[in-house]
């Protein structure tokens, strides 16, 4: 099983590149397809430096049906991890059609190629955003789903589309049914401990951690903290931040489960989070204390669309995938800073 080839769409990106490392460490071969729209091939070169192993790379778009058919015809793919997609909430409101095309259509084309090749093990990058504005915390996988923007809706549509596949297997009496893990990520932060790879947003960051690191390194004057009057520990928003290496290892566990004798029966969703809620102020303070660096900030109005608090119950991933998040808040802020301070302008080559 361990020499099996895993197809990783979007593998040059932030979470994908970290997952390539963990797949290689676990003994898998890795084939990446990425159009480099929001990434650089340099990340994969660094994955090779870190692991001493080779990553096969095809520059291309997952929406290209011919390309995807040829990838499955030329390679024996044991499982596919589908990271490729667009992920900025604000941008998705301005260009919904691009988001539905890139996210929903890429998944459709990918699944058609997988079905044709009879290679039906899939790990899909979903998001805690599918829980909308949560009423009860912590979030378990069976809680109600909703979307508040086109990005979130694209993830919901894909989840629904994938949930239709096992029924088709039953009707066709398939002897190789679909086996799909929907991984709902909470808030990924951090970087590989080497500081060689990390998050490299091409525009002004929307997410908290890259904004903190870019402020600390002097690229931004100050962090705006959105909202200080939430009903939370200190009035600022609370999230479940998860180290990207823990998240990457969750993907390896999901692949191993798909390839195991029991497999995954049809489609199953898993929350990948730590279960701990951390406020924005707690995060800023932890970052400054651990790295001995100042992060100037000001408290401003709430950001429209934000929820007060969101954190996971990740019991299902622990029980079924044998996965738990192991890295601490200190690991997250230290590794985020190591990446940013060693690469102040990201991947510049
Ligand atoms: P990223 O932008 O760093 O990586 C996505 C990769 O996909 C990039 O390398 C990009 O070039 C590539 N890509 C995009 N469209 C493509 C296409 N049509 N064909 C081929 N390649 C394409 O983003 P990330 O943070 O690594 O996120 C990966 C996945 O996880 C995304 O699906 C995202 O929606 C999901 N996710 C991310 C977060 C987060 O906070 N980072 C949270 C929840 C879910
Ligand atoms: C955002 C997305 C969500 C996506 C997730 C991970 C929105 C509304 N939601 O969630 O769909 O799945 O990213 O990619 O954009 N904050 C500041 N100042 C900043 C940036 C953020 O105070 O400059 C605060 C936010 O108000 C929030 C917390 O930091 O309380 C985390 O924000 P962010 O990193 O953007 O993640 P989410 O809002 O959880």
Short mmCIF file of C-alpha atoms and ligand atoms in Angstrom, two decimals:
data_model
loop_
_atom_site.label_atom_id
_atom_site.label_comp_id
_atom_site.label_asym_id
_atom_site.label_seq_id
_atom_site.Cartn_x
_atom_site.Cartn_y
_atom_site.Cartn_z
CA UNK A 1 0.00 0.00 0.00
CA UNK A 2 2.76 2.44 0.93
CA UNK A 3 4.23 2.75 -2.59
CA UNK A 4 0.83 3.74 -3.93
CA UNK A 5 0.62 6.96 -5.96
CA UNK A 6 -1.54 9.78 -4.62
CA UNK A 7 -2.77 12.46 -7.04
CA UNK A 8 -2.73 15.84 -5.29
CA UNK A 9 -4.61 18.63 -7.08
CA UNK A 10 -3.53 22.09 -5.90
CA UNK A 11 -0.47 20.45 -4.33
CA UNK A 12 1.77 23.52 -4.82
CA UNK A 13 -0.47 25.61 -2.53
CA UNK A 14 -0.29 26.22 1.21
CA UNK A 15 -2.01 23.11 2.60
CA UNK A 16 -1.16 20.97 -0.44
CA UNK A 17 2.60 21.48 -0.18
CA UNK A 18 2.60 20.54 3.52
CA UNK A 19 0.50 17.48 2.72
CA UNK A 20 2.96 16.39 0.00
CA UNK A 21 5.69 16.31 2.68
CA UNK A 22 3.64 14.13 5.01
CA UNK A 23 2.58 11.80 2.17
CA UNK A 24 6.24 11.37 1.13
CA UNK A 25 7.27 10.75 4.76
CA UNK A 26 4.56 8.07 4.95
CA UNK A 27 6.05 6.34 1.89
CA UNK A 28 3.57 7.36 -0.80
CA UNK A 29 4.48 8.56 -4.29
CA UNK A 30 3.06 11.99 -5.06
CA UNK A 31 1.81 13.38 -8.36
CA UNK A 32 0.77 17.05 -8.25
CA UNK A 33 -1.44 18.84 -10.76
CA UNK A 34 -1.63 22.60 -10.22
CA UNK A 35 -2.17 25.57 -12.54
CA UNK A 36 0.02 27.75 -10.25
CA UNK A 37 -2.72 30.42 -10.16
CA UNK A 38 -2.11 31.03 -6.46
CA UNK A 39 1.23 29.31 -5.91
CA UNK A 40 4.74 28.81 -7.16
CA UNK A 41 6.55 25.67 -8.33
CA UNK A 42 9.26 26.71 -5.87
CA UNK A 43 7.14 25.27 -3.04
CA UNK A 44 7.44 21.80 -4.60
CA UNK A 45 11.20 22.18 -5.07
CA UNK A 46 11.40 22.94 -1.36
CA UNK A 47 9.23 19.91 -0.57
CA UNK A 48 11.86 17.85 -2.44
CA UNK A 49 14.70 19.51 -0.47
CA UNK A 50 12.96 18.85 2.86
CA UNK A 51 12.11 15.21 2.13
CA UNK A 52 14.98 14.20 -0.18
CA UNK A 53 12.27 12.65 -2.39
CA UNK A 54 10.84 13.50 -5.79
CA UNK A 55 7.45 15.09 -6.49
CA UNK A 56 6.06 14.52 -9.97
CA UNK A 57 4.49 17.76 -11.18
CA UNK A 58 2.13 18.56 -14.05
CA UNK A 59 1.30 22.21 -14.65
CA UNK A 60 -2.34 22.24 -15.68
CA UNK A 61 -5.91 23.01 -14.81
CA UNK A 62 -8.18 20.44 -13.15
CA UNK A 63 -11.04 21.71 -15.34
CA UNK A 64 -9.16 20.41 -18.40
CA UNK A 65 -11.02 17.12 -18.99
CA UNK A 66 -8.50 15.83 -21.55
CA UNK A 67 -5.60 16.48 -19.21
CA UNK A 68 -7.33 14.75 -16.30
CA UNK A 69 -8.25 11.74 -18.46
CA UNK A 70 -4.63 11.42 -19.60
CA UNK A 71 -3.33 11.66 -16.01
CA UNK A 72 -5.57 8.75 -14.98
CA UNK A 73 -4.72 6.78 -18.14
CA UNK A 74 -0.96 7.19 -17.64
CA UNK A 75 -0.79 6.59 -13.88
CA UNK A 76 -2.23 4.08 -11.45
CA UNK A 77 -3.76 6.49 -8.91
CA UNK A 78 -4.62 4.85 -5.57
CA UNK A 79 -6.35 7.95 -4.19
CA UNK A 80 -6.83 11.63 -5.03
CA UNK A 81 -6.67 14.60 -2.67
CA UNK A 82 -8.50 17.56 -4.19
CA UNK A 83 -7.17 20.88 -2.84
CA UNK A 84 -7.37 22.89 -6.08
CA UNK A 85 -9.77 25.81 -5.89
CA UNK A 86 -10.28 29.45 -5.02
CA UNK A 87 -10.68 30.36 -1.36
CA UNK A 88 -11.15 34.11 -0.70
CA UNK A 89 -14.60 34.82 0.71
CA UNK A 90 -14.72 38.53 -0.26
CA UNK A 91 -13.51 37.82 -3.79
CA UNK A 92 -16.14 35.09 -4.15
CA UNK A 93 -18.87 37.70 -3.59
CA UNK A 94 -17.42 39.86 -6.37
CA UNK A 95 -16.86 36.98 -8.83
CA UNK A 96 -19.26 34.12 -7.98
CA UNK A 97 -19.15 32.56 -11.45
CA UNK A 98 -15.38 32.17 -11.31
CA UNK A 99 -15.77 30.51 -7.92
CA UNK A 100 -18.45 28.07 -9.07
CA UNK A 101 -16.44 27.30 -12.20
CA UNK A 102 -13.14 26.81 -10.42
CA UNK A 103 -14.44 24.95 -7.39
CA UNK A 104 -17.55 23.07 -8.53
CA UNK A 105 -16.57 22.47 -12.14
CA UNK A 106 -13.05 21.29 -11.25
CA UNK A 107 -14.56 18.72 -8.88
CA UNK A 108 -17.03 17.59 -11.54
CA UNK A 109 -14.33 17.14 -14.18
CA UNK A 110 -12.06 15.39 -11.66
CA UNK A 111 -14.79 12.96 -10.57
CA UNK A 112 -15.71 12.16 -14.17
CA UNK A 113 -12.07 11.26 -14.87
CA UNK A 114 -11.89 9.22 -11.65
CA UNK A 115 -15.06 7.31 -12.48
CA UNK A 116 -13.90 6.57 -16.01
CA UNK A 117 -10.58 5.25 -14.68
CA UNK A 118 -12.39 3.34 -11.90
CA UNK A 119 -10.16 5.15 -9.36
CA UNK A 120 -12.78 6.19 -6.81
CA UNK A 121 -10.97 7.09 -3.57
CA UNK A 122 -11.23 10.82 -2.88
CA UNK A 123 -10.27 13.22 -0.11
CA UNK A 124 -11.97 16.58 -0.54
CA UNK A 125 -10.92 19.94 1.02
CA UNK A 126 -14.06 21.23 2.66
CA UNK A 127 -14.26 23.92 5.32
CA UNK A 128 -15.85 24.80 8.64
CA UNK A 129 -17.55 27.54 6.63
CA UNK A 130 -20.22 24.94 5.69
CA UNK A 131 -21.64 25.30 9.23
CA UNK A 132 -22.63 28.92 8.48
CA UNK A 133 -23.38 30.87 11.66
CA UNK A 134 -23.23 28.11 14.28
CA UNK A 135 -25.87 28.02 17.02
CA UNK A 136 -24.25 25.35 19.16
CA UNK A 137 -20.56 24.80 19.90
CA UNK A 138 -18.45 22.73 19.58
CA UNK A 139 -19.46 21.76 16.06
CA UNK A 140 -20.10 18.12 15.24
CA UNK A 141 -20.36 16.86 11.68
CA UNK A 142 -24.12 16.26 11.83
CA UNK A 143 -25.00 19.86 12.68
CA UNK A 144 -27.02 21.89 10.16
CA UNK A 145 -25.17 23.19 7.10
CA UNK A 146 -25.61 26.54 5.38
CA UNK A 147 -23.69 29.07 3.35
CA UNK A 148 -23.42 32.83 3.63
CA UNK A 149 -21.30 33.54 0.53
CA UNK A 150 -20.47 31.96 -2.86
CA UNK A 151 -17.21 30.42 -1.58
CA UNK A 152 -19.04 28.62 1.20
CA UNK A 153 -21.86 27.69 -1.17
CA UNK A 154 -19.37 26.17 -3.63
CA UNK A 155 -18.10 23.89 -0.82
CA UNK A 156 -21.68 22.94 0.14
CA UNK A 157 -22.63 22.20 -3.48
CA UNK A 158 -19.57 19.98 -3.87
CA UNK A 159 -20.34 18.12 -0.65
CA UNK A 160 -23.90 17.52 -1.88
CA UNK A 161 -22.70 16.43 -5.31
CA UNK A 162 -20.27 13.93 -3.78
CA UNK A 163 -23.01 12.57 -1.50
CA UNK A 164 -24.96 11.54 -4.61
CA UNK A 165 -22.22 9.19 -5.79
CA UNK A 166 -22.73 6.15 -3.49
CA UNK A 167 -26.38 5.89 -4.57
CA UNK A 168 -25.26 5.65 -8.19
CA UNK A 169 -22.90 2.84 -7.18
CA UNK A 170 -25.82 0.94 -5.64
CA UNK A 171 -27.98 1.38 -8.73
CA UNK A 172 -25.12 0.25 -10.97
CA UNK A 173 -24.18 -2.54 -8.54
CA UNK A 174 -20.60 -1.29 -8.74
CA UNK A 175 -17.98 -3.66 -7.36
CA UNK A 176 -15.65 -0.69 -6.75
CA UNK A 177 -17.80 1.93 -5.03
CA UNK A 178 -16.85 5.55 -4.30
CA UNK A 179 -15.07 6.13 -1.01
CA UNK A 180 -14.93 9.81 -0.08
CA UNK A 181 -13.63 11.75 2.94
CA UNK A 182 -14.91 15.32 3.26
CA UNK A 183 -12.37 17.07 5.47
CA UNK A 184 -13.79 20.20 7.07
CA UNK A 185 -10.83 22.34 8.07
CA UNK A 186 -11.10 24.88 10.84
CA UNK A 187 -8.45 27.68 10.70
CA UNK A 188 -5.13 26.46 9.31
CA UNK A 189 -2.05 28.40 10.44
CA UNK A 190 1.67 27.70 10.91
CA UNK A 191 4.24 26.30 8.57
CA UNK A 192 6.72 23.46 8.25
CA UNK A 193 9.27 23.62 11.09
CA UNK A 194 12.12 24.10 8.57
CA UNK A 195 10.75 27.53 7.65
CA UNK A 196 11.19 26.58 3.98
CA UNK A 197 7.51 26.43 3.06
CA UNK A 198 4.50 28.35 4.33
CA UNK A 199 1.51 30.47 3.42
CA UNK A 200 2.26 33.02 0.70
CA UNK A 201 -0.88 35.03 -0.13
CA UNK A 202 -0.43 36.93 -3.40
CA UNK A 203 -2.63 39.88 -2.32
CA UNK A 204 -3.35 41.64 0.98
CA UNK A 205 -4.15 38.80 3.36
CA UNK A 206 -7.75 38.34 4.50
CA UNK A 207 -6.90 35.81 7.17
CA UNK A 208 -5.57 36.66 10.60
CA UNK A 209 -2.23 34.85 10.77
CA UNK A 210 -0.65 36.12 7.53
CA UNK A 211 -1.78 39.60 8.52
CA UNK A 212 -0.06 39.22 11.90
CA UNK A 213 3.18 37.93 10.37
CA UNK A 214 3.26 40.59 7.65
CA UNK A 215 2.71 43.28 10.32
CA UNK A 216 5.45 41.82 12.51
CA UNK A 217 7.89 41.75 9.58
CA UNK A 218 7.09 45.39 8.71
CA UNK A 219 5.14 44.88 5.48
CA UNK A 220 1.96 46.26 7.15
CA UNK A 221 1.75 49.15 9.61
CA UNK A 222 -0.76 47.56 12.00
CA UNK A 223 -3.30 44.82 12.42
CA UNK A 224 -6.96 45.81 12.58
CA UNK A 225 -8.79 43.60 15.06
CA UNK A 226 -12.33 43.24 13.73
CA UNK A 227 -14.75 43.57 16.65
CA UNK A 228 -14.10 43.81 20.39
CA UNK A 229 -17.71 43.52 21.57
CA UNK A 230 -18.45 39.86 20.83
CA UNK A 231 -19.76 37.69 23.63
CA UNK A 232 -16.39 35.95 24.02
CA UNK A 233 -13.60 35.76 26.59
CA UNK A 234 -12.22 39.24 25.73
CA UNK A 235 -14.73 40.53 23.15
CA UNK A 236 -12.68 39.50 20.10
CA UNK A 237 -13.59 36.67 17.71
CA UNK A 238 -12.81 33.09 18.72
CA UNK A 239 -11.60 30.42 16.26
CA UNK A 240 -10.16 26.92 16.24
CA UNK A 241 -6.65 27.44 14.82
CA UNK A 242 -4.93 24.27 13.65
CA UNK A 243 -1.27 23.81 12.73
CA UNK A 244 -1.00 23.07 9.02
CA UNK A 245 1.30 20.09 9.70
CA UNK A 246 -1.39 18.51 11.91
CA UNK A 247 -3.86 19.21 9.13
CA UNK A 248 -1.54 17.64 6.54
CA UNK A 249 -1.21 14.53 8.72
CA UNK A 250 -5.01 14.34 8.84
CA UNK A 251 -4.94 13.94 5.05
CA UNK A 252 -2.47 11.06 5.29
CA UNK A 253 -4.72 9.38 7.87
CA UNK A 254 -7.73 9.87 5.58
CA UNK A 255 -5.87 8.36 2.62
CA UNK A 256 -4.72 5.42 4.75
CA UNK A 257 -8.32 4.87 5.85
CA UNK A 258 -9.57 4.97 2.25
CA UNK A 259 -6.95 2.39 1.26
CA UNK A 260 -7.49 0.16 4.30
CA UNK A 261 -9.58 -2.99 4.27
CA UNK A 262 -12.58 -1.31 5.95
CA UNK A 263 -12.21 1.85 3.84
CA UNK A 264 -14.87 4.54 4.09
CA UNK A 265 -18.38 3.39 3.26
CA UNK A 266 -19.58 5.99 0.75
CA UNK A 267 -19.11 9.59 1.87
CA UNK A 268 -18.11 10.67 5.36
CA UNK A 269 -17.37 14.16 6.75
CA UNK A 270 -14.65 14.82 9.34
CA UNK A 271 -13.90 17.97 11.30
CA UNK A 272 -10.18 18.70 11.45
CA UNK A 273 -9.61 21.10 14.33
CA UNK A 274 -8.09 21.12 17.82
CA UNK A 275 -11.33 21.71 19.68
CA UNK A 276 -9.80 24.79 21.38
CA UNK A 277 -11.20 28.27 20.83
CA UNK A 278 -8.57 31.03 20.74
CA UNK A 279 -9.47 34.74 20.60
CA UNK A 280 -7.79 37.23 18.27
CA UNK A 281 -6.19 39.02 21.23
CA UNK A 282 -4.96 35.73 22.70
CA UNK A 283 -3.41 34.88 19.33
CA UNK A 284 -1.68 38.27 19.03
CA UNK A 285 -0.34 38.00 22.59
CA UNK A 286 0.90 34.43 22.08
CA UNK A 287 2.63 35.47 18.85
CA UNK A 288 4.41 38.43 20.48
CA UNK A 289 5.42 36.49 23.59
CA UNK A 290 6.75 33.40 21.79
CA UNK A 291 8.65 35.33 19.12
CA UNK A 292 9.58 38.41 21.12
CA UNK A 293 8.29 40.66 18.36
CA UNK A 294 5.75 43.49 18.47
CA UNK A 295 2.47 43.35 16.55
CA UNK A 296 0.94 46.85 16.58
CA UNK A 297 -2.86 46.63 16.48
CA UNK A 298 -6.01 48.68 16.76
CA UNK A 299 -9.54 47.60 17.64
CA UNK A 300 -12.03 48.41 14.87
CA UNK A 301 -15.61 47.58 13.84
CA UNK A 302 -16.74 43.99 13.31
CA UNK A 303 -16.08 42.55 9.82
CA UNK A 304 -19.41 41.88 8.06
CA UNK A 305 -20.18 38.18 7.85
CA UNK A 306 -17.95 37.17 10.79
CA UNK A 307 -19.26 34.89 13.51
CA UNK A 308 -18.39 35.39 17.20
CA UNK A 309 -16.99 31.94 17.80
CA UNK A 310 -16.37 28.70 15.94
CA UNK A 311 -14.58 25.56 17.10
CA UNK A 312 -14.69 21.86 16.39
CA UNK A 313 -15.59 18.65 18.04
CA UNK A 314 -13.08 16.42 16.25
CA UNK A 315 -14.08 13.16 17.97
CA UNK A 316 -15.06 11.43 14.73
CA UNK A 317 -11.61 12.00 13.21
CA UNK A 318 -10.01 10.62 16.37
CA UNK A 319 -12.21 7.52 16.49
CA UNK A 320 -12.44 6.70 12.77
CA UNK A 321 -9.18 8.10 11.35
CA UNK A 322 -6.99 7.70 14.43
CA UNK A 323 -6.06 11.38 14.10
CA UNK A 324 -5.70 14.13 16.68
CA UNK A 325 -4.12 17.56 16.43
CA UNK A 326 -0.89 17.41 18.43
CA UNK A 327 0.78 20.78 17.95
CA UNK A 328 0.38 23.65 20.41
CA UNK A 329 -0.48 27.33 20.01
CA UNK A 330 3.22 28.06 20.63
CA UNK A 331 4.17 25.72 17.74
CA UNK A 332 1.70 27.57 15.49
CA UNK A 333 2.97 31.08 16.23
CA UNK A 334 6.65 30.04 16.24
CA UNK A 335 6.47 28.24 12.90
CA UNK A 336 4.36 30.99 11.25
CA UNK A 337 6.99 33.51 12.27
CA UNK A 338 9.94 31.34 11.21
CA UNK A 339 8.52 31.04 7.70
CA UNK A 340 7.72 34.76 7.42
CA UNK A 341 11.00 36.00 8.91
CA UNK A 342 13.12 33.68 6.73
CA UNK A 343 11.01 34.56 3.65
CA UNK A 344 9.82 38.14 4.21
CA UNK A 345 8.48 38.37 0.65
CA UNK A 346 7.29 34.77 0.39
CA UNK A 347 8.50 32.66 -2.55
CA UNK A 348 10.38 35.31 -4.47
CA UNK A 349 12.16 32.98 -6.90
P1 LIG B 1 -3.96 27.70 -1.95
O1 LIG B 1 -4.52 28.77 -2.80
O2 LIG B 1 -2.63 27.95 -1.31
O3 LIG B 1 -3.89 26.33 -2.77
C1 LIG B 1 -4.79 26.01 -3.80
C2 LIG B 1 -3.96 25.56 -4.99
O4 LIG B 1 -4.83 25.19 -6.05
C3 LIG B 1 -3.04 26.68 -5.53
O5 LIG B 1 -1.74 26.15 -5.66
C4 LIG B 1 -3.66 27.04 -6.88
O6 LIG B 1 -2.68 27.45 -7.81
C5 LIG B 1 -4.33 25.74 -7.27
N1 LIG B 1 -5.49 25.84 -8.16
C6 LIG B 1 -6.57 26.65 -8.02
N2 LIG B 1 -7.46 26.42 -9.01
C7 LIG B 1 -6.93 25.42 -9.77
C8 LIG B 1 -7.39 24.72 -10.92
N3 LIG B 1 -8.58 24.99 -11.48
N4 LIG B 1 -6.59 23.76 -11.45
C9 LIG B 1 -5.39 23.48 -10.88
N5 LIG B 1 -4.92 24.10 -9.81
C10 LIG B 1 -5.68 25.06 -9.25
O7 LIG B 1 -5.05 27.36 -0.84
P2 LIG B 1 -4.94 26.44 0.45
O8 LIG B 1 -5.05 27.33 1.64
O9 LIG B 1 -3.82 25.49 0.35
O10 LIG B 1 -6.34 25.69 0.35
C11 LIG B 1 -6.46 24.42 -0.27
C12 LIG B 1 -7.92 23.98 -0.22
O11 LIG B 1 -8.38 23.99 1.13
C13 LIG B 1 -8.88 24.91 -0.99
O12 LIG B 1 -9.84 24.09 -1.63
C14 LIG B 1 -9.53 25.74 0.09
O13 LIG B 1 -10.82 26.17 -0.27
C15 LIG B 1 -9.59 24.73 1.24
N6 LIG B 1 -9.61 25.39 2.56
C16 LIG B 1 -8.62 26.26 2.90
C17 LIG B 1 -8.67 26.92 4.15
C18 LIG B 1 -7.60 27.89 4.54
O14 LIG B 1 -7.81 28.65 5.49
N7 LIG B 1 -6.43 27.94 3.92
C19 LIG B 1 -9.72 26.64 5.03
C20 LIG B 1 -10.73 25.74 4.63
C21 LIG B 1 -10.66 25.11 3.40
C1 LIG B 2 -12.40 32.95 7.04
C2 LIG B 2 -13.54 32.77 6.08
C3 LIG B 2 -13.92 31.30 6.03
C4 LIG B 2 -12.73 30.43 5.69
C5 LIG B 2 -11.64 30.72 6.73
C6 LIG B 2 -10.40 29.95 6.48
C7 LIG B 2 -14.78 34.89 6.22
C8 LIG B 2 -16.05 35.54 6.63
N1 LIG B 2 -14.67 33.57 6.50
O1 LIG B 2 -12.85 32.56 8.30
O2 LIG B 2 -14.92 31.10 5.07
O3 LIG B 2 -13.08 29.06 5.72
O4 LIG B 2 -11.33 32.12 6.68
O5 LIG B 2 -9.81 30.36 5.28
O6 LIG B 2 -13.90 35.51 5.63
N2 LIG B 2 -9.38 39.00 12.03
C9 LIG B 2 -8.99 40.26 12.48
N3 LIG B 2 -8.19 41.00 11.65
C10 LIG B 2 -7.75 40.58 10.42
C11 LIG B 2 -8.16 39.29 9.99
C12 LIG B 2 -8.98 38.54 10.81
O7 LIG B 2 -9.34 40.67 13.57
O8 LIG B 2 -7.05 41.33 9.73
C13 LIG B 2 -10.21 38.18 12.92
C14 LIG B 2 -11.58 37.81 12.34
O9 LIG B 2 -12.52 38.79 12.65
C15 LIG B 2 -11.83 36.46 13.04
C16 LIG B 2 -10.43 35.85 13.21
O10 LIG B 2 -9.52 36.95 13.12
O11 LIG B 2 -12.37 36.67 14.30
C17 LIG B 2 -10.07 34.84 12.13
O12 LIG B 2 -10.31 35.43 10.85
P1 LIG B 2 -9.88 34.68 9.49
O13 LIG B 2 -8.46 34.23 9.59
O14 LIG B 2 -10.24 35.58 8.36
O15 LIG B 2 -10.76 33.37 9.48
P2 LIG B 2 -12.36 33.20 9.61
O16 LIG B 2 -13.06 34.48 9.78
O17 LIG B 2 -12.59 32.16 10.65
#
